[in-house]
PDB file of C-alpha atoms in Angstrom:
ATOM      1  CA  GLY A   1     -68.634 -49.511 148.331  1.00  0.00           C
ATOM      2  CA  CYS A   2     -68.471 -49.478 152.047  1.00  0.00           C
ATOM      3  CA  GLN A   3     -71.684 -48.343 153.740  1.00  0.00           C
ATOM      4  CA  PRO A   4     -73.150 -48.792 157.199  1.00  0.00           C
ATOM      5  CA  PRO A   5     -75.583 -51.759 157.148  1.00  0.00           C
ATOM      6  CA  GLY A   6     -78.613 -49.628 158.069  1.00  0.00           C
ATOM      7  CA  LEU A   7     -77.981 -47.259 155.169  1.00  0.00           C
ATOM      8  CA  ALA A   8     -77.506 -50.110 152.712  1.00  0.00           C
ATOM      9  CA  LYS A   9     -80.849 -51.674 153.703  1.00  0.00           C
ATOM     10  CA  LYS A  10     -82.645 -48.341 153.366  1.00  0.00           C
ATOM     11  CA  GLN A  11     -81.334 -48.207 149.801  1.00  0.00           C
ATOM     12  CA  GLY A  12     -82.674 -51.721 149.091  1.00  0.00           C
ATOM     13  CA  ILE A  13     -79.328 -53.482 149.243  1.00  0.00           C
ATOM     14  CA  TYR A  14     -79.606 -56.784 151.082  1.00  0.00           C
ATOM     15  CA  GLN A  15     -77.080 -59.535 151.721  1.00  0.00           C
ATOM     16  CA  ARG A  16     -77.634 -63.295 152.018  1.00  0.00           C
ATOM     17  CA  GLY A  17     -79.325 -63.971 155.358  1.00  0.00           C
ATOM     18  CA  ASP A  18     -80.961 -60.530 155.674  1.00  0.00           C
ATOM     19  CA  ARG A  19     -84.736 -60.352 155.945  1.00  0.00           C
ATOM     20  CA  ILE A  20     -86.374 -58.088 153.419  1.00  0.00           C
ATOM     21  CA  GLN A  21     -88.660 -55.516 154.995  1.00  0.00           C
ATOM     22  CA  GLY A  22     -90.371 -52.421 153.728  1.00  0.00           C
ATOM     23  CA  ASP A  23     -91.024 -51.800 150.055  1.00  0.00           C
ATOM     24  CA  TYR A  24     -90.706 -54.804 147.758  1.00  0.00           C
ATOM     25  CA  VAL A  25     -92.572 -56.312 144.834  1.00  0.00           C
ATOM     26  CA  ILE A  26     -93.214 -60.043 144.583  1.00  0.00           C
ATOM     27  CA  LEU A  27     -92.448 -61.390 141.111  1.00  0.00           C
ATOM     28  CA  ARG A  28     -95.666 -63.265 140.312  1.00  0.00           C
ATOM     29  CA  ASN A  29     -94.454 -65.097 137.182  1.00  0.00           C
ATOM     30  CA  PRO A  30     -90.717 -65.709 137.641  1.00  0.00           C
ATOM     31  CA  GLY A  31     -90.621 -68.369 134.913  1.00  0.00           C
ATOM     32  CA  ARG A  32     -91.564 -65.698 132.387  1.00  0.00           C
ATOM     33  CA  HIS A  33     -88.254 -64.012 133.180  1.00  0.00           C
ATOM     34  CA  GLY A  34     -86.114 -67.148 133.012  1.00  0.00           C
ATOM     35  CA  LEU A  35     -86.181 -67.743 136.779  1.00  0.00           C
ATOM     36  CA  ASP A  36     -87.186 -70.933 138.587  1.00  0.00           C
ATOM     37  CA  ALA A  37     -91.004 -70.886 138.767  1.00  0.00           C
ATOM     38  CA  ASP A  38     -90.943 -72.864 142.050  1.00  0.00           C
ATOM     39  CA  GLU A  39     -88.923 -70.224 143.905  1.00  0.00           C
ATOM     40  CA  THR A  40     -89.968 -66.890 145.418  1.00  0.00           C
ATOM     41  CA  TYR A  41     -88.408 -63.690 144.112  1.00  0.00           C
ATOM     42  CA  TYR A  42     -88.707 -60.103 145.318  1.00  0.00           C
ATOM     43  CA  ARG A  43     -87.741 -56.934 143.508  1.00  0.00           C
ATOM     44  CA  VAL A  44     -86.404 -54.194 145.741  1.00  0.00           C
ATOM     45  CA  GLY A  45     -85.570 -51.116 143.715  1.00  0.00           C
ATOM     46  CA  TYR A  46     -83.656 -52.434 140.717  1.00  0.00           C
ATOM     47  CA  ARG A  47     -82.414 -55.621 142.389  1.00  0.00           C
ATOM     48  CA  ILE A  48     -83.951 -59.108 142.266  1.00  0.00           C
ATOM     49  CA  TYR A  49     -83.580 -61.426 145.267  1.00  0.00           C
ATOM     50  CA  ARG A  50     -84.481 -65.090 145.698  1.00  0.00           C
ATOM     51  CA  VAL A  51     -86.038 -65.313 149.146  1.00  0.00           C
ATOM     52  CA  ASP A  52     -87.418 -67.867 151.564  1.00  0.00           C
ATOM     53  CA  ARG A  53     -91.187 -67.793 151.094  1.00  0.00           C
ATOM     54  CA  GLU A  54     -91.951 -68.014 154.829  1.00  0.00           C
ATOM     55  CA  THR A  55     -89.281 -65.821 156.436  1.00  0.00           C
ATOM     56  CA  ARG A  56     -88.426 -63.348 153.612  1.00  0.00           C
ATOM     57  CA  GLU A  57     -84.757 -64.208 154.249  1.00  0.00           C
ATOM     58  CA  VAL A  58     -82.498 -63.483 151.278  1.00  0.00           C
ATOM     59  CA  LEU A  59     -81.098 -66.672 149.755  1.00  0.00           C
ATOM     60  CA  ASP A  60     -79.424 -65.090 146.706  1.00  0.00           C
ATOM     61  CA  LEU A  61     -79.031 -61.814 144.887  1.00  0.00           C
ATOM     62  CA  ILE A  62     -80.071 -62.570 141.320  1.00  0.00           C
ATOM     63  CA  GLY A  63     -79.050 -59.239 139.829  1.00  0.00           C
ATOM     64  CA  ALA A  64     -80.416 -55.995 138.479  1.00  0.00           C
ATOM     65  CA  ALA A  65     -83.931 -55.928 137.091  1.00  0.00           C
ATOM     66  CA  ALA A  66     -84.516 -55.130 133.463  1.00  0.00           C
ATOM     67  CA  ALA A  67     -86.899 -52.309 132.613  1.00  0.00           C
ATOM     68  CA  GLY A  68     -90.501 -53.436 132.522  1.00  0.00           C
ATOM     69  CA  LEU A  69     -90.066 -56.426 134.840  1.00  0.00           C
ATOM     70  CA  ASP A  70     -93.452 -57.037 136.510  1.00  0.00           C
TER      71      ASP A  70
END
């Protein structure tokens, strides 16, 4: 849907290039979930993002998290 950018970010919806701020969970063992173990992934709400380790910039939206993920 169409939402103002500020509202989307408050709901944990980020786009490529956004910097994740606020509440997030770092996925400590991404390889266990079929993700590249050398990359950094954050879970924000029910979404998984691949992010730049240094800047927290979103590189990709991976998808929705399954129940019980980290």
